[in-house]
GROMACS .gro file of C-alpha atoms in nm:
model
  281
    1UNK     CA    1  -0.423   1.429   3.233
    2UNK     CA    2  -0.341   1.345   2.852
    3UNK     CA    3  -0.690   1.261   2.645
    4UNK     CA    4  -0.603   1.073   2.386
    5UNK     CA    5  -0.888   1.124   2.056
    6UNK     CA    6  -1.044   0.861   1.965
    7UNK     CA    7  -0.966   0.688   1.578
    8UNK     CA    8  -1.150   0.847   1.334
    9UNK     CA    9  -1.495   0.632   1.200
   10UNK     CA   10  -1.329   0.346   0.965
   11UNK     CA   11  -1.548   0.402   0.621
   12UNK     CA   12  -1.550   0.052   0.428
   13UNK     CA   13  -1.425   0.155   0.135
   14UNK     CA   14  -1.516  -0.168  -0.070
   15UNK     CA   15  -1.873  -0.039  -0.075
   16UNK     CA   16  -1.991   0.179  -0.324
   17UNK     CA   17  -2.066   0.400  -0.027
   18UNK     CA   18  -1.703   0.475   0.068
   19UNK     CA   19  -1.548   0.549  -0.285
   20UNK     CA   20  -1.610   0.898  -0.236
   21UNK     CA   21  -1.397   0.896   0.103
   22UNK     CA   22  -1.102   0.673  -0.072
   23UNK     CA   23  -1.088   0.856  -0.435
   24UNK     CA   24  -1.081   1.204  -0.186
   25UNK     CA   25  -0.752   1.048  -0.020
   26UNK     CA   26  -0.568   0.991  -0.291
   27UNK     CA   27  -0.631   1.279  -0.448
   28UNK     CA   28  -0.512   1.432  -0.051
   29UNK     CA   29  -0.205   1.242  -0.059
   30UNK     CA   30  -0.104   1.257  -0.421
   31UNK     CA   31  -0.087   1.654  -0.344
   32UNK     CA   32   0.070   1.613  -0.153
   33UNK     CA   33   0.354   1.466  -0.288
   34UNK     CA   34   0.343   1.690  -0.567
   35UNK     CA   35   0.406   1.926  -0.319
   36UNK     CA   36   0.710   1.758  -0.198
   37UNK     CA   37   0.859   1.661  -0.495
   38UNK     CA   38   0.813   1.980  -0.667
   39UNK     CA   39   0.995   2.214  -0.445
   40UNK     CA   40   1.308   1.950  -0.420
   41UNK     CA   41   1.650   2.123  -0.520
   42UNK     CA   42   1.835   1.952  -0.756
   43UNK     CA   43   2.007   1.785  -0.491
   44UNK     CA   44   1.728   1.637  -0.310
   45UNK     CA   45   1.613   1.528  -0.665
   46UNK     CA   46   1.918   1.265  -0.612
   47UNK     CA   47   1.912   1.141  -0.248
   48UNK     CA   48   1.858   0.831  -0.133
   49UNK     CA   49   1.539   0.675   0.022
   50UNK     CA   50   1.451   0.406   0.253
   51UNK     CA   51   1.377   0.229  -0.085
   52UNK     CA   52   1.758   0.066  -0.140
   53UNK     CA   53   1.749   0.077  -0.527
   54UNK     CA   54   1.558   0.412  -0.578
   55UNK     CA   55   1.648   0.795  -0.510
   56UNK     CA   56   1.370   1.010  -0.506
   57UNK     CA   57   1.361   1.085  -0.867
   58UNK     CA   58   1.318   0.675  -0.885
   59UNK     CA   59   1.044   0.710  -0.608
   60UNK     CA   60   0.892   0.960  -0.890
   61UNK     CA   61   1.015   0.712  -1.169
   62UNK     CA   62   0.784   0.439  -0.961
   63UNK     CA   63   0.478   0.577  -0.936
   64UNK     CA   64   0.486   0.704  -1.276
   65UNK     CA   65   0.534   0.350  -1.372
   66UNK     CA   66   0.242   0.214  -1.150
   67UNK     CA   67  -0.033   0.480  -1.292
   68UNK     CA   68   0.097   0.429  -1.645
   69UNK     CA   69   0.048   0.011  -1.585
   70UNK     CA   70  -0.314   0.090  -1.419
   71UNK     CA   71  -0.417   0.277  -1.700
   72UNK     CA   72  -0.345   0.002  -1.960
   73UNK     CA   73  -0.492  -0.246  -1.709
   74UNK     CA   74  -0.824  -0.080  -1.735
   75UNK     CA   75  -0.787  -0.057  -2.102
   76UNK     CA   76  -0.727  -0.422  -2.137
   77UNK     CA   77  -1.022  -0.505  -1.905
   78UNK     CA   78  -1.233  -0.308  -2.116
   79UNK     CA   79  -1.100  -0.447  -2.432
   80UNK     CA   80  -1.131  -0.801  -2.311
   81UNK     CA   81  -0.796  -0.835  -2.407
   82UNK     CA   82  -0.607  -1.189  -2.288
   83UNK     CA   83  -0.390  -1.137  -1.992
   84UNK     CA   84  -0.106  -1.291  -1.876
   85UNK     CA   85  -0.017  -1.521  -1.557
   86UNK     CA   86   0.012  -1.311  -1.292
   87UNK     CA   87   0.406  -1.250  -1.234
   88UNK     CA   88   0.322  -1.316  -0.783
   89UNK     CA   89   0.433  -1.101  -0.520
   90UNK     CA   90   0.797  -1.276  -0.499
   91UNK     CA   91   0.901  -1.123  -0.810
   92UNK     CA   92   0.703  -0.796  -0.707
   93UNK     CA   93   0.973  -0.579  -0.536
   94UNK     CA   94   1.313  -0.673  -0.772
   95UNK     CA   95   1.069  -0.620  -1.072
   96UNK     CA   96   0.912  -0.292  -1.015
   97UNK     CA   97   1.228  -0.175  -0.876
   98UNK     CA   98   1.395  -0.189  -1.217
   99UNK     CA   99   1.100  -0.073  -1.422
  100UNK     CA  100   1.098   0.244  -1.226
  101UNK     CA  101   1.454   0.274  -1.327
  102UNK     CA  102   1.382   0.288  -1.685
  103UNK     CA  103   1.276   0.691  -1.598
  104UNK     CA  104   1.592   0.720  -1.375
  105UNK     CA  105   1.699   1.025  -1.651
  106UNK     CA  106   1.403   1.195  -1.711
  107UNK     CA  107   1.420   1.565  -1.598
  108UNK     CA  108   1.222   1.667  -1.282
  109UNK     CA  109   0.988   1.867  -1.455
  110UNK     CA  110   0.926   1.625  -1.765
  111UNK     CA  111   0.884   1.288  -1.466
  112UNK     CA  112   0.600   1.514  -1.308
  113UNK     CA  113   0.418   1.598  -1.592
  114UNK     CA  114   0.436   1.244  -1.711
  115UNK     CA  115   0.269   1.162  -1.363
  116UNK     CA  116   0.008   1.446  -1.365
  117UNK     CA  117  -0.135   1.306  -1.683
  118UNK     CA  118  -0.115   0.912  -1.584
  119UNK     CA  119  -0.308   1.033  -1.295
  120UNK     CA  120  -0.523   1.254  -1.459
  121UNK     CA  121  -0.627   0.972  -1.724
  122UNK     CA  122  -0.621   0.725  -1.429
  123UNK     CA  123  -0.813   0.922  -1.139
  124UNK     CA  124  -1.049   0.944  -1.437
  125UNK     CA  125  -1.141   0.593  -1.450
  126UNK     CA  126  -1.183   0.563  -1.053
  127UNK     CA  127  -1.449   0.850  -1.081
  128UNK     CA  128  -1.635   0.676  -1.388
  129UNK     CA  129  -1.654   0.368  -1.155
  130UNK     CA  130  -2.056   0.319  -1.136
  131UNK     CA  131  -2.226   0.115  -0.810
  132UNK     CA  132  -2.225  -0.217  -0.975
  133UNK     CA  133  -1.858  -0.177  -1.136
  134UNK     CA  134  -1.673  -0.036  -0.813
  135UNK     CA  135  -1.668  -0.435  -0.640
  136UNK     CA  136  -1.816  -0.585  -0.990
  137UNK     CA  137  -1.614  -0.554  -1.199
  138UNK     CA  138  -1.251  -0.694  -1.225
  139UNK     CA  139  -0.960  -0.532  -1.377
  140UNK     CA  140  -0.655  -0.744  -1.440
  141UNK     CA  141  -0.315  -0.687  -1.243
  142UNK     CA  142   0.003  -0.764  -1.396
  143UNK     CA  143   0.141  -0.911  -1.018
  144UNK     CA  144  -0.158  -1.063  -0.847
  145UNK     CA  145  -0.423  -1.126  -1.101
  146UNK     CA  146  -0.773  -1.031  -1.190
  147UNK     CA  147  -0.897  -0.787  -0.894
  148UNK     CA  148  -1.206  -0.584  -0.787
  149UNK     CA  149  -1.179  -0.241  -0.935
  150UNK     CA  150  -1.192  -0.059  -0.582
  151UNK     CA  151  -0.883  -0.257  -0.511
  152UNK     CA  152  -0.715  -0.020  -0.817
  153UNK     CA  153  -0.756   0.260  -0.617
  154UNK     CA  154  -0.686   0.092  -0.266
  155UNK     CA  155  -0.339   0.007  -0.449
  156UNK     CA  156  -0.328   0.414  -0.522
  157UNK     CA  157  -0.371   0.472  -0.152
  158UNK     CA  158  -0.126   0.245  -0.050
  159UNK     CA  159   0.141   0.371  -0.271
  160UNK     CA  160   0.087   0.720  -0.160
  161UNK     CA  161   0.048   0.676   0.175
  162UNK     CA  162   0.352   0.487   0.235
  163UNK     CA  163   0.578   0.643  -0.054
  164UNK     CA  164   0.498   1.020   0.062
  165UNK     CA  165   0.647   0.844   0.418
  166UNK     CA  166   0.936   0.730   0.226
  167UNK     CA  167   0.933   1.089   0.028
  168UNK     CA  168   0.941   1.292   0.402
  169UNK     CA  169   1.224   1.038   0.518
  170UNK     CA  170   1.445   1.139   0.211
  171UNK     CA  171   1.424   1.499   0.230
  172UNK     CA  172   1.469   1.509   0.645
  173UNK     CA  173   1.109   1.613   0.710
  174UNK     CA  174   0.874   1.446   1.050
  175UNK     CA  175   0.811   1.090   0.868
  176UNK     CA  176   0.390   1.001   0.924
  177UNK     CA  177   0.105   0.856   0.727
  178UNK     CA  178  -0.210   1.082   0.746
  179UNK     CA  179  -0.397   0.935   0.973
  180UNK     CA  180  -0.717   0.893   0.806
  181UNK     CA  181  -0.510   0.717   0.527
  182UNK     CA  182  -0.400   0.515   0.768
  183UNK     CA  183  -0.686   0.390   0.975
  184UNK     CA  184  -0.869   0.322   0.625
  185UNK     CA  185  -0.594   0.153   0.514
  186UNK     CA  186  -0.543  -0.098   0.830
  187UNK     CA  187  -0.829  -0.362   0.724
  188UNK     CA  188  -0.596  -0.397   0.382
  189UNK     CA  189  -0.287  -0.473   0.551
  190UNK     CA  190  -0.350  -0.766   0.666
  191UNK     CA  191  -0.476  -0.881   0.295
  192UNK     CA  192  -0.092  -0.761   0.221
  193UNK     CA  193   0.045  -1.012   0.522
  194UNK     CA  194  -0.143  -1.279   0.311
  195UNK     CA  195  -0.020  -1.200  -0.018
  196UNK     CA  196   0.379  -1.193   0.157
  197UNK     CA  197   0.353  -1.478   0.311
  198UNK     CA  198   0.628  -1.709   0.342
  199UNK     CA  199   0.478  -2.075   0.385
  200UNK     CA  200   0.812  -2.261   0.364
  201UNK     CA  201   0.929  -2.026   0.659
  202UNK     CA  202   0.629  -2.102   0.814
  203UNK     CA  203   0.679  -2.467   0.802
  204UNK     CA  204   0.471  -2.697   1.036
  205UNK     CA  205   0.393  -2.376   1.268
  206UNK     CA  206   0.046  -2.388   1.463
  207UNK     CA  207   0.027  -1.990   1.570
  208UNK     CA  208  -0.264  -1.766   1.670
  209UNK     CA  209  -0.210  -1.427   1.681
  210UNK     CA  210  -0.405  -1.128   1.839
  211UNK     CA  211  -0.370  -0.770   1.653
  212UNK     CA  212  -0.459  -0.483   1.849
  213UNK     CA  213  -0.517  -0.159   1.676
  214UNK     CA  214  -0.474   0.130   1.892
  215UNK     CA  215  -0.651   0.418   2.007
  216UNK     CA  216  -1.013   0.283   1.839
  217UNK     CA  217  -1.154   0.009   2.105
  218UNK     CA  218  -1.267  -0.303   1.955
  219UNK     CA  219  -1.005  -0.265   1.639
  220UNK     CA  220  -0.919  -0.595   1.706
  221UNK     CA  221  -0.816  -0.937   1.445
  222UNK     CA  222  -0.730  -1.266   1.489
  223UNK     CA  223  -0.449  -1.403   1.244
  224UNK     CA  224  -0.442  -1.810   1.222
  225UNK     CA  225  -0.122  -1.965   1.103
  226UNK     CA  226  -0.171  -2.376   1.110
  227UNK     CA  227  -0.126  -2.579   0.762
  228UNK     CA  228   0.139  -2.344   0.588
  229UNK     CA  229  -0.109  -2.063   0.565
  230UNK     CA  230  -0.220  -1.755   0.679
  231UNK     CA  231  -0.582  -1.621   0.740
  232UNK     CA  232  -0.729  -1.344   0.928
  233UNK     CA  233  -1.052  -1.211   1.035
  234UNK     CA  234  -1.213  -0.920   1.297
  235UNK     CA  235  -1.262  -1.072   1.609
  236UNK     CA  236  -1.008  -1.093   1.921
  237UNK     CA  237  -0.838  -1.516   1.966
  238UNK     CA  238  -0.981  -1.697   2.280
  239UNK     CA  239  -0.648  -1.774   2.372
  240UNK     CA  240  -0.351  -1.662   2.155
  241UNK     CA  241   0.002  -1.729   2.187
  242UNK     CA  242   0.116  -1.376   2.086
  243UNK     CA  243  -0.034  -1.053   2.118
  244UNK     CA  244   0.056  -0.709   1.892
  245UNK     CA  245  -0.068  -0.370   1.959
  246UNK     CA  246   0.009  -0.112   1.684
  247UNK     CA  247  -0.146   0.294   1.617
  248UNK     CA  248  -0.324   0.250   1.287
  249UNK     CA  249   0.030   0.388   1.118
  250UNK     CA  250   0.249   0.205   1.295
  251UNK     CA  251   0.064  -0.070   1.177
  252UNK     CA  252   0.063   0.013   0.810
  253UNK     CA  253   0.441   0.086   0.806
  254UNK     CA  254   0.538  -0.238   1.009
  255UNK     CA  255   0.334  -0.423   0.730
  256UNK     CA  256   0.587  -0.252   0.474
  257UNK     CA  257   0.871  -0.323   0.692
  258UNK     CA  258   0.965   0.010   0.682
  259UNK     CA  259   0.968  -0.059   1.024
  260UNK     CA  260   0.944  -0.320   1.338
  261UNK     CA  261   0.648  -0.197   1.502
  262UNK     CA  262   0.408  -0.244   1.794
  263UNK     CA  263   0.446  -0.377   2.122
  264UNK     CA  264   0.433  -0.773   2.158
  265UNK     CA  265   0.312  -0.987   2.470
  266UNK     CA  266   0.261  -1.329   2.504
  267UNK     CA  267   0.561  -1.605   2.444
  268UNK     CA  268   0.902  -1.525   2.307
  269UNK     CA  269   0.915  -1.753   2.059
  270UNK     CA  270   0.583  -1.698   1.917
  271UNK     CA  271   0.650  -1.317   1.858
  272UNK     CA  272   0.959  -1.405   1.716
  273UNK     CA  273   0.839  -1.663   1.443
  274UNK     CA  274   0.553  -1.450   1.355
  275UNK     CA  275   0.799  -1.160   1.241
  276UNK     CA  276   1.028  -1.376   1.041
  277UNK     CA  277   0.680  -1.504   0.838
  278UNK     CA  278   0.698  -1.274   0.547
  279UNK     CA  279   0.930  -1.151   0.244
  280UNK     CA  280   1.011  -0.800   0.131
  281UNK     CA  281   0.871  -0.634  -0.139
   0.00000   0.00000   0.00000
């Protein structure tokens, strides 16, 4: 008999309560990629990843450009500095993909130390984060506006999580997100589904969707399509026309697209329109 363990305790990490747990993942996951990226030869340095425009040294060249834009986010927050429209998640992927570029020749060495100081500089601010700052206080974001400063760090987690995937992918190694990444990660995807949501795909479309997230019982959402929009909430539909179940990474990386996860019940055509509701980033 197989016993399967159950999901680890989900910690809400937009309480002042969970920063601890999320700033202790990042700092997990960011080692590890610097333990990855590190010992790459110089031909790994230049293979491709599931990323179409980037190798890894753009991977590197990415999140490099992310901390370096968080840092002067916080800066201009604290400044009171005017901001900008916020660019919207359409433009998200083609634009980051060709800032990260702009480091496409830096040598190994010089990318990583450039990314060990952003993050130094930039893990600083998430620690400094007091009780009433962590969901008080807003930071602007150059893509999707003014946010809650724990959401600067879920960001962080994100981009780790699924990157260092991207990272083992590249260089031939077992592909995973941590688990515990994962899991606290799962109640954010479906904020991501909103934000990459295609409404003129969506059309007239009524839908109600159940999400199942396996092994944890009860890990369970409802997401409503009806009006061109999408919401979500915890709670399993009284009667939906589709039904996914996904493991906490399976979900996380289907969200992505990295891959087409989970298995779907309920009617054909239902399953089908939901996956065809969102764009790529």
């Amino acid at each position: 008999m197989t016993i399967t363990p159950p999901a680890p305790t989900r910690i809400d990490v937009t309480t002042f309560s969970g920063k601890d747990h999320l700033l202790g993942l990042i700092r997990e996951e960011y080692s590890h990629t610097l333990e990855m990226v590190t010992g790459t030869s110089e031909q790994e340095w230049d293979l491709p990843t599931p990323c179409s425009m980037w190798q890894v040294r753009d991977l590197v060249g990415h999140l490099l450009d992310v901390s370096f834009s968080y840092i002067g986010y916080f800066k201009q927050g604290e400044r009171g500095w005017p901001t900008q429209e916020p660019k919207g998640m359409r433009a998200y992927g083609a634009g980051l993909g060709k800032s990260a570029l702009l480091h496409h020749d830096l040598d190994k060495w010089e990318a990583l130390s450039r990314l060990d100081a952003c993050n130094e500089l930039l893990f600083g601010y998430f620690d400094k984060l007091t009780e009433d700052e962590w969901s008080g206080r807003l930071v602007p974001h150059g893509w999707v506006g003014p946010v809650p400063a724990f959401m600067m760090a879920a960001f962080q987690l994100m981009d780790y999580s699924v990157h260092n995937w991207d990272f083992r992918k590249a260089l031939g190694r077992e592909a995973t997100v941590h688990a515990d990444s994962a899991n606290t990660l799962t109640p954010f995807m479906f904020g991501l589904m909103q934000l990459c949501f295609a409404p003129e795909v969506a059309g007239d479309l009524d839908l109600t969707v159940c999400i199942e997230i396996s092994p944890a019982e009860g890990d369970v959402w409802t997401v409503r399509i009806a009006d061109g929009a999408l919401t979500y909430e915890p709670g399993r539909p009284a009667a939906p026309d589709a039904t996914f179940t996904f493991g906490c990474a399976e979900f996380c990386l289907d969200v992505y697209q990295r891959i087409q996860g989970g298995q779907a019940t309920g009617k054909a055509e239902s399953i089908e329109a939901f996956r065809k509701l969102f764009f790529t980033i």
